[in-house]
Amino acid sequence: MSYIYKIHHLPTSDPTFLAFLAGKFSSLRLTALSVSAAAFSSTFAIESAFTASQWIGRLQRPGVHTFIAVAYSPNTKPEQQTIDAGDWVGSATLLGPTPKAVYDLPKSGGPEIGRDDVESKWQMCAVYNSPEHRGKGIAKLLINGAIEYAAKEAGVGRQSRVRIIIHQDNILVKKLYDGLGFVDAGHSTLSEAFLANGDSALLPADGGASQPEKYHARLPLIMWKVSSFDGLR
Ligand SMILES: CC(C)(COP(=O)(O)OP(=O)(O)OC[C@H]1O[C@@H](n2cnc3c(N)ncnc32)[C@H](O)[C@@H]1OP(=O)(O)O)[C@@H](O)C(=O)NCCC(=O)NCCS
């Protein structure tokens, strides 16, 4: 079956609507953690224990922007293609804007990043698309949607930098980001990746000091894309 796909930026301002959307989001996220467990640092066991209010709180955190890919049947009219209709099939999270002093990974070996007055800085994570909808450009739509939002937020005349950190062996995902114009920008540690992705709660209490080969080896690959609002219109 063919579908119409649309990307929505999940709204968080109306509490009643957010409670409904958080329910849909939790189903999608728990499916992602179960079908693509290896791709994520969090686990189904951790997140299936979240309460409804924890899911709402997670979407409402300041600086967290959630993008949802929704599939509609082909006869769905444009005005019916709303976030609360159709099937939620994919998502991506954008964190930011983050000040340079917090964002910078000075030991990464990557190029120098710009001052905050020149560019806004963002981290993207948790990119997922359901297996039955893969290979149709949905991840591209999600990532480009997030990039476009970051570029608009930066404003005319200012750049936006969207960074991702991926597992060094994940050739498929590297190819996806290469194709979207992301460039290699050094290496992080797993502990830096957890912090950058807003997953500090997943770090062991000692910050990984007792498992340096796991948490402090500089292996995960950093990629980023710098865009400007003018260039996206
Ligand atoms: C990675 C993932 C998000 C791709 O989603 P998708 O909607 O199928 O991706 P798209 O259709 O937009 O494809 C974009 C590009 O990714 C690459 N790609 C996607 N699926 C691929 C596959 N099965 N084999 C090879 N390359 C593939 C291609 O470069 C493709 O570009 P092209 O179509 O121009 O060749 C999806 O497979 C997924 O959710 N995987 C599990 C979670 C995960 O790994 N997330 C990434 C964490 S950083």
Tab-separated table of C-alpha atoms and ligand atoms in Angstrom:
chain	number	residue	atom	x	y	z
A	1	MET	CA	0.000	0.000	0.000
A	2	SER	CA	1.196	3.507	-0.743
A	3	TYR	CA	0.971	6.201	1.920
A	4	ILE	CA	1.213	9.948	2.238
A	5	TYR	CA	3.958	10.780	4.740
A	6	LYS	CA	4.137	14.020	6.674
A	7	ILE	CA	6.531	15.292	9.353
A	8	HIS	CA	5.047	17.113	12.366
A	9	HIS	CA	6.832	19.041	15.104
A	10	LEU	CA	5.135	17.713	18.235
A	11	PRO	CA	3.339	20.582	20.002
A	12	THR	CA	3.694	20.742	23.805
A	13	SER	CA	1.693	23.832	24.800
A	14	ASP	CA	-1.802	22.310	25.328
A	15	PRO	CA	-1.620	19.934	28.342
A	16	THR	CA	-4.658	17.821	27.375
A	17	PHE	CA	-3.486	17.367	23.803
A	18	LEU	CA	0.060	16.689	25.015
A	19	ALA	CA	-1.185	13.905	27.299
A	20	PHE	CA	-2.827	12.274	24.273
A	21	LEU	CA	0.266	12.737	22.086
A	22	ALA	CA	2.542	11.411	24.842
A	23	GLY	CA	0.536	8.169	24.798
A	24	LYS	CA	1.119	7.786	21.060
A	25	PHE	CA	4.772	8.734	21.449
A	26	SER	CA	5.366	6.153	24.186
A	27	SER	CA	3.979	3.366	21.931
A	28	LEU	CA	6.232	4.395	19.041
A	29	ARG	CA	9.298	4.735	21.255
A	30	LEU	CA	8.759	1.382	23.007
A	31	THR	CA	8.326	-0.291	19.614
A	32	ALA	CA	11.576	1.334	18.441
A	33	LEU	CA	13.396	0.087	21.549
A	34	SER	CA	12.111	-3.410	20.998
A	35	VAL	CA	12.557	-3.793	17.221
A	36	SER	CA	15.802	-1.806	16.883
A	37	ALA	CA	17.302	-2.376	20.338
A	38	ALA	CA	20.916	-2.319	19.131
A	39	ALA	CA	20.549	1.200	17.686
A	40	PHE	CA	19.775	2.916	21.001
A	41	SER	CA	21.594	3.414	24.279
A	42	SER	CA	18.391	3.283	26.302
A	43	THR	CA	16.422	0.046	26.604
A	44	PHE	CA	12.854	-1.250	26.529
A	45	ALA	CA	13.299	-2.418	30.140
A	46	ILE	CA	14.121	1.134	31.304
A	47	GLU	CA	11.464	3.018	29.348
A	48	SER	CA	8.593	0.544	29.675
A	49	ALA	CA	8.660	1.430	33.387
A	50	PHE	CA	7.959	5.144	32.710
A	51	THR	CA	4.629	6.482	33.977
A	52	ALA	CA	2.291	8.591	31.819
A	53	SER	CA	3.512	11.758	33.537
A	54	GLN	CA	7.152	10.803	32.899
A	55	TRP	CA	6.403	10.516	29.166
A	56	ILE	CA	4.724	13.924	29.224
A	57	GLY	CA	7.627	15.411	31.187
A	58	ARG	CA	10.100	13.998	28.739
A	59	LEU	CA	8.434	15.683	25.765
A	60	GLN	CA	8.086	18.949	27.700
A	61	ARG	CA	11.744	19.302	28.733
A	62	PRO	CA	13.081	22.713	27.691
A	63	GLY	CA	15.123	22.529	24.512
A	64	VAL	CA	13.628	19.181	23.430
A	65	HIS	CA	11.956	19.172	20.007
A	66	THR	CA	10.282	15.998	18.811
A	67	PHE	CA	9.560	15.348	15.153
A	68	ILE	CA	7.064	12.658	14.195
A	69	ALA	CA	6.610	10.980	10.809
A	70	VAL	CA	2.951	10.160	10.249
A	71	ALA	CA	1.617	7.846	7.509
A	72	TYR	CA	-1.837	8.581	6.059
A	73	SER	CA	-3.876	6.535	3.616
A	74	PRO	CA	-3.614	7.980	0.082
A	75	ASN	CA	-7.130	9.474	0.093
A	76	THR	CA	-6.512	11.591	3.234
A	77	LYS	CA	-7.277	15.244	2.485
A	78	PRO	CA	-4.516	17.754	3.357
A	79	GLU	CA	-6.615	19.309	6.146
A	80	GLN	CA	-7.017	15.843	7.698
A	81	GLN	CA	-3.264	15.231	7.767
A	82	THR	CA	-2.908	16.308	11.387
A	83	ILE	CA	-0.553	14.906	14.029
A	84	ASP	CA	-3.352	13.159	15.915
A	85	ALA	CA	-4.607	11.289	12.824
A	86	GLY	CA	-2.844	8.574	10.804
A	87	ASP	CA	-0.178	6.118	11.962
A	88	TRP	CA	2.928	7.321	13.756
A	89	VAL	CA	5.780	5.498	12.029
A	90	GLY	CA	8.977	7.395	12.838
A	91	SER	CA	10.520	10.047	15.039
A	92	ALA	CA	13.619	12.131	15.659
A	93	THR	CA	14.653	14.302	18.589
A	94	LEU	CA	16.431	17.634	18.291
A	95	LEU	CA	18.047	19.169	21.390
A	96	GLY	CA	19.003	22.812	21.546
A	97	PRO	CA	19.962	25.472	21.023
A	98	THR	CA	22.913	24.754	23.314
A	99	PRO	CA	25.627	27.293	24.192
A	100	LYS	CA	29.100	26.613	22.813
A	101	ALA	CA	30.557	26.183	26.308
A	102	VAL	CA	28.248	23.197	26.926
A	103	TYR	CA	28.122	21.863	23.346
A	104	ASP	CA	31.814	21.826	22.536
A	105	LEU	CA	33.709	18.512	22.744
A	106	PRO	CA	37.251	19.908	22.851
A	107	LYS	CA	39.012	16.522	22.733
A	108	SER	CA	37.022	15.256	19.724
A	109	GLY	CA	39.720	16.099	17.175
A	110	GLY	CA	37.076	17.809	15.036
A	111	PRO	CA	37.186	21.295	13.520
A	112	GLU	CA	36.700	24.394	15.686
A	113	ILE	CA	33.048	25.446	16.044
A	114	GLY	CA	31.734	28.999	15.724
A	115	ARG	CA	30.776	31.471	18.439
A	116	ASP	CA	27.139	31.543	19.590
A	117	ASP	CA	26.492	34.911	17.940
A	118	VAL	CA	27.463	33.377	14.570
A	119	GLU	CA	25.643	30.038	14.855
A	120	SER	CA	23.127	28.125	16.972
A	121	LYS	CA	24.063	24.600	18.030
A	122	TRP	CA	21.859	21.511	18.128
A	123	GLN	CA	22.152	17.792	18.776
A	124	MET	CA	19.977	15.238	16.977
A	125	CYS	CA	19.298	11.764	18.338
A	126	ALA	CA	16.784	8.913	18.512
A	127	VAL	CA	16.164	8.820	14.749
A	128	TYR	CA	13.865	5.900	14.019
A	129	ASN	CA	11.567	4.630	11.279
A	130	SER	CA	9.360	1.520	11.468
A	131	PRO	CA	10.656	-1.476	9.481
A	132	GLU	CA	7.571	-1.633	7.209
A	133	HIS	CA	8.092	1.984	6.059
A	134	ARG	CA	11.881	1.909	5.573
A	135	GLY	CA	13.648	2.745	2.316
A	136	LYS	CA	11.023	5.361	1.350
A	137	GLY	CA	12.930	8.471	2.380
A	138	ILE	CA	11.213	8.948	5.746
A	139	ALA	CA	14.417	9.265	7.776
A	140	LYS	CA	15.547	11.888	5.268
A	141	LEU	CA	12.275	13.786	5.757
A	142	LEU	CA	12.625	13.631	9.550
A	143	ILE	CA	16.261	14.774	9.570
A	144	ASN	CA	15.659	17.529	7.019
A	145	GLY	CA	12.606	18.658	9.016
A	146	ALA	CA	14.755	19.014	12.121
A	147	ILE	CA	17.516	20.812	10.195
A	148	GLU	CA	15.008	23.225	8.700
A	149	TYR	CA	13.555	23.975	12.139
A	150	ALA	CA	17.047	24.627	13.571
A	151	ALA	CA	17.941	26.891	10.639
A	152	LYS	CA	14.723	28.908	11.029
A	153	GLU	CA	15.277	29.250	14.779
A	154	ALA	CA	18.812	30.532	14.170
A	155	GLY	CA	17.326	33.315	12.033
A	156	VAL	CA	18.388	35.022	8.840
A	157	GLY	CA	22.117	35.741	8.683
A	158	ARG	CA	22.985	33.217	11.399
A	159	GLN	CA	23.999	29.600	10.822
A	160	SER	CA	22.764	26.485	12.583
A	161	ARG	CA	24.896	23.438	13.363
A	162	VAL	CA	23.124	20.079	13.759
A	163	ARG	CA	25.335	17.326	15.191
A	164	ILE	CA	24.799	13.608	15.525
A	165	ILE	CA	26.962	10.975	17.207
A	166	ILE	CA	26.760	7.485	15.735
A	167	HIS	CA	28.310	4.124	16.449
A	168	GLN	CA	31.595	3.905	14.550
A	169	ASP	CA	30.561	0.629	12.846
A	170	ASN	CA	27.088	1.727	11.721
A	171	ILE	CA	27.816	1.998	7.992
A	172	LEU	CA	24.120	2.230	6.997
A	173	VAL	CA	23.470	5.218	9.240
A	174	LYS	CA	26.770	6.867	8.208
A	175	LYS	CA	25.657	6.543	4.582
A	176	LEU	CA	22.312	8.118	5.440
A	177	TYR	CA	23.988	11.185	6.979
A	178	ASP	CA	26.662	11.404	4.250
A	179	GLY	CA	23.842	11.564	1.705
A	180	LEU	CA	22.213	14.437	3.573
A	181	GLY	CA	25.389	16.550	3.529
A	182	PHE	CA	26.671	15.799	7.038
A	183	VAL	CA	30.477	15.756	7.336
A	184	ASP	CA	32.792	13.866	9.691
A	185	ALA	CA	33.783	15.977	12.688
A	186	GLY	CA	35.945	13.826	14.976
A	187	HIS	CA	35.162	11.233	17.620
A	188	SER	CA	33.474	11.351	21.004
A	189	THR	CA	33.433	8.955	23.904
A	190	LEU	CA	30.279	7.030	24.846
A	191	SER	CA	30.006	9.104	28.007
A	192	GLU	CA	30.178	12.361	25.997
A	193	ALA	CA	27.565	10.948	23.598
A	194	PHE	CA	25.182	10.146	26.482
A	195	LEU	CA	25.525	13.686	27.844
A	196	ALA	CA	25.132	15.321	24.413
A	197	ASN	CA	22.024	13.220	23.690
A	198	GLY	CA	20.383	14.159	27.007
A	199	ASP	CA	20.866	10.604	28.319
A	200	SER	CA	23.024	11.385	31.363
A	201	ALA	CA	20.665	9.242	33.479
A	202	LEU	CA	21.941	6.205	31.567
A	203	LEU	CA	25.524	6.719	32.722
A	204	PRO	CA	26.713	4.631	35.683
A	205	ALA	CA	27.004	6.519	38.983
A	206	ASP	CA	30.791	6.767	38.610
A	207	GLY	CA	30.423	8.313	35.142
A	208	GLY	CA	31.922	5.166	33.634
A	209	ALA	CA	35.262	5.497	35.449
A	210	SER	CA	35.280	1.788	36.358
A	211	GLN	CA	34.691	0.792	32.688
A	212	PRO	CA	36.946	3.198	30.780
A	213	GLU	CA	37.183	0.917	27.725
A	214	LYS	CA	33.384	1.191	27.328
A	215	TYR	CA	32.661	4.761	28.372
A	216	HIS	CA	35.884	6.666	27.702
A	217	ALA	CA	37.289	5.128	24.501
A	218	ARG	CA	37.156	7.800	21.781
A	219	LEU	CA	35.372	5.760	19.081
A	220	PRO	CA	31.819	6.992	18.298
A	221	LEU	CA	31.739	9.106	15.152
A	222	ILE	CA	30.666	12.749	15.246
A	223	MET	CA	29.041	14.199	12.128
A	224	TRP	CA	27.418	17.582	11.616
A	225	LYS	CA	25.783	19.805	9.084
A	226	VAL	CA	25.891	23.580	9.083
A	227	SER	CA	22.940	25.292	7.367
A	228	SER	CA	21.529	28.753	7.020
A	229	PHE	CA	17.882	29.772	6.797
A	230	ASP	CA	18.437	31.647	3.514
A	231	GLY	CA	19.798	28.463	1.961
A	232	LEU	CA	16.699	26.437	2.797
A	233	ARG	CA	14.027	28.622	1.249
B	1	LIG	C1	18.331	4.194	9.871
B	1	LIG	C2	16.846	4.404	9.584
B	1	LIG	C3	16.333	5.554	10.458
B	1	LIG	C4	16.661	4.722	8.087
B	1	LIG	O1	15.284	5.007	7.882
B	1	LIG	P1	14.647	5.027	6.395
B	1	LIG	O2	13.374	5.807	6.463
B	1	LIG	O3	14.565	3.658	5.864
B	1	LIG	O4	15.754	5.837	5.588
B	1	LIG	P2	15.527	6.557	4.190
B	1	LIG	O5	14.554	5.785	3.360
B	1	LIG	O6	15.234	7.999	4.424
B	1	LIG	O7	16.957	6.373	3.524
B	1	LIG	C5	17.908	7.375	3.606
B	1	LIG	C6	19.273	6.814	3.234
B	1	LIG	O8	19.695	5.887	4.231
B	1	LIG	C7	20.438	4.837	3.612
B	1	LIG	N1	19.703	3.613	3.810
B	1	LIG	C8	18.482	3.480	4.386
B	1	LIG	N2	18.139	2.187	4.460
B	1	LIG	C9	19.155	1.493	3.904
B	1	LIG	C10	19.412	0.102	3.709
B	1	LIG	N3	18.540	-0.843	4.093
B	1	LIG	N4	20.574	-0.249	3.145
B	1	LIG	C11	21.477	0.681	2.765
B	1	LIG	N5	21.298	2.015	2.932
B	1	LIG	C12	20.152	2.401	3.486
B	1	LIG	C13	20.551	5.190	2.157
B	1	LIG	O9	21.721	5.975	2.022
B	1	LIG	C14	19.339	6.060	1.942
B	1	LIG	O10	19.511	6.985	0.905
B	1	LIG	P3	19.121	6.589	-0.610
B	1	LIG	O11	17.716	6.097	-0.550
B	1	LIG	O12	19.263	7.885	-1.336
B	1	LIG	O13	20.087	5.533	-1.000
B	1	LIG	C15	16.018	3.110	9.887
B	1	LIG	O14	16.621	2.018	9.223
B	1	LIG	C16	15.950	2.806	11.372
B	1	LIG	O15	15.062	3.287	12.071
B	1	LIG	N6	16.896	1.975	11.892
B	1	LIG	C17	16.908	1.623	13.309
B	1	LIG	C18	17.256	2.804	14.190
B	1	LIG	C19	18.587	3.444	13.826
B	1	LIG	O16	19.560	2.799	13.458
B	1	LIG	N7	18.604	4.775	13.978
B	1	LIG	C20	19.768	5.574	13.723
B	1	LIG	C21	20.379	5.929	15.031
B	1	LIG	S1	21.589	7.221	14.814
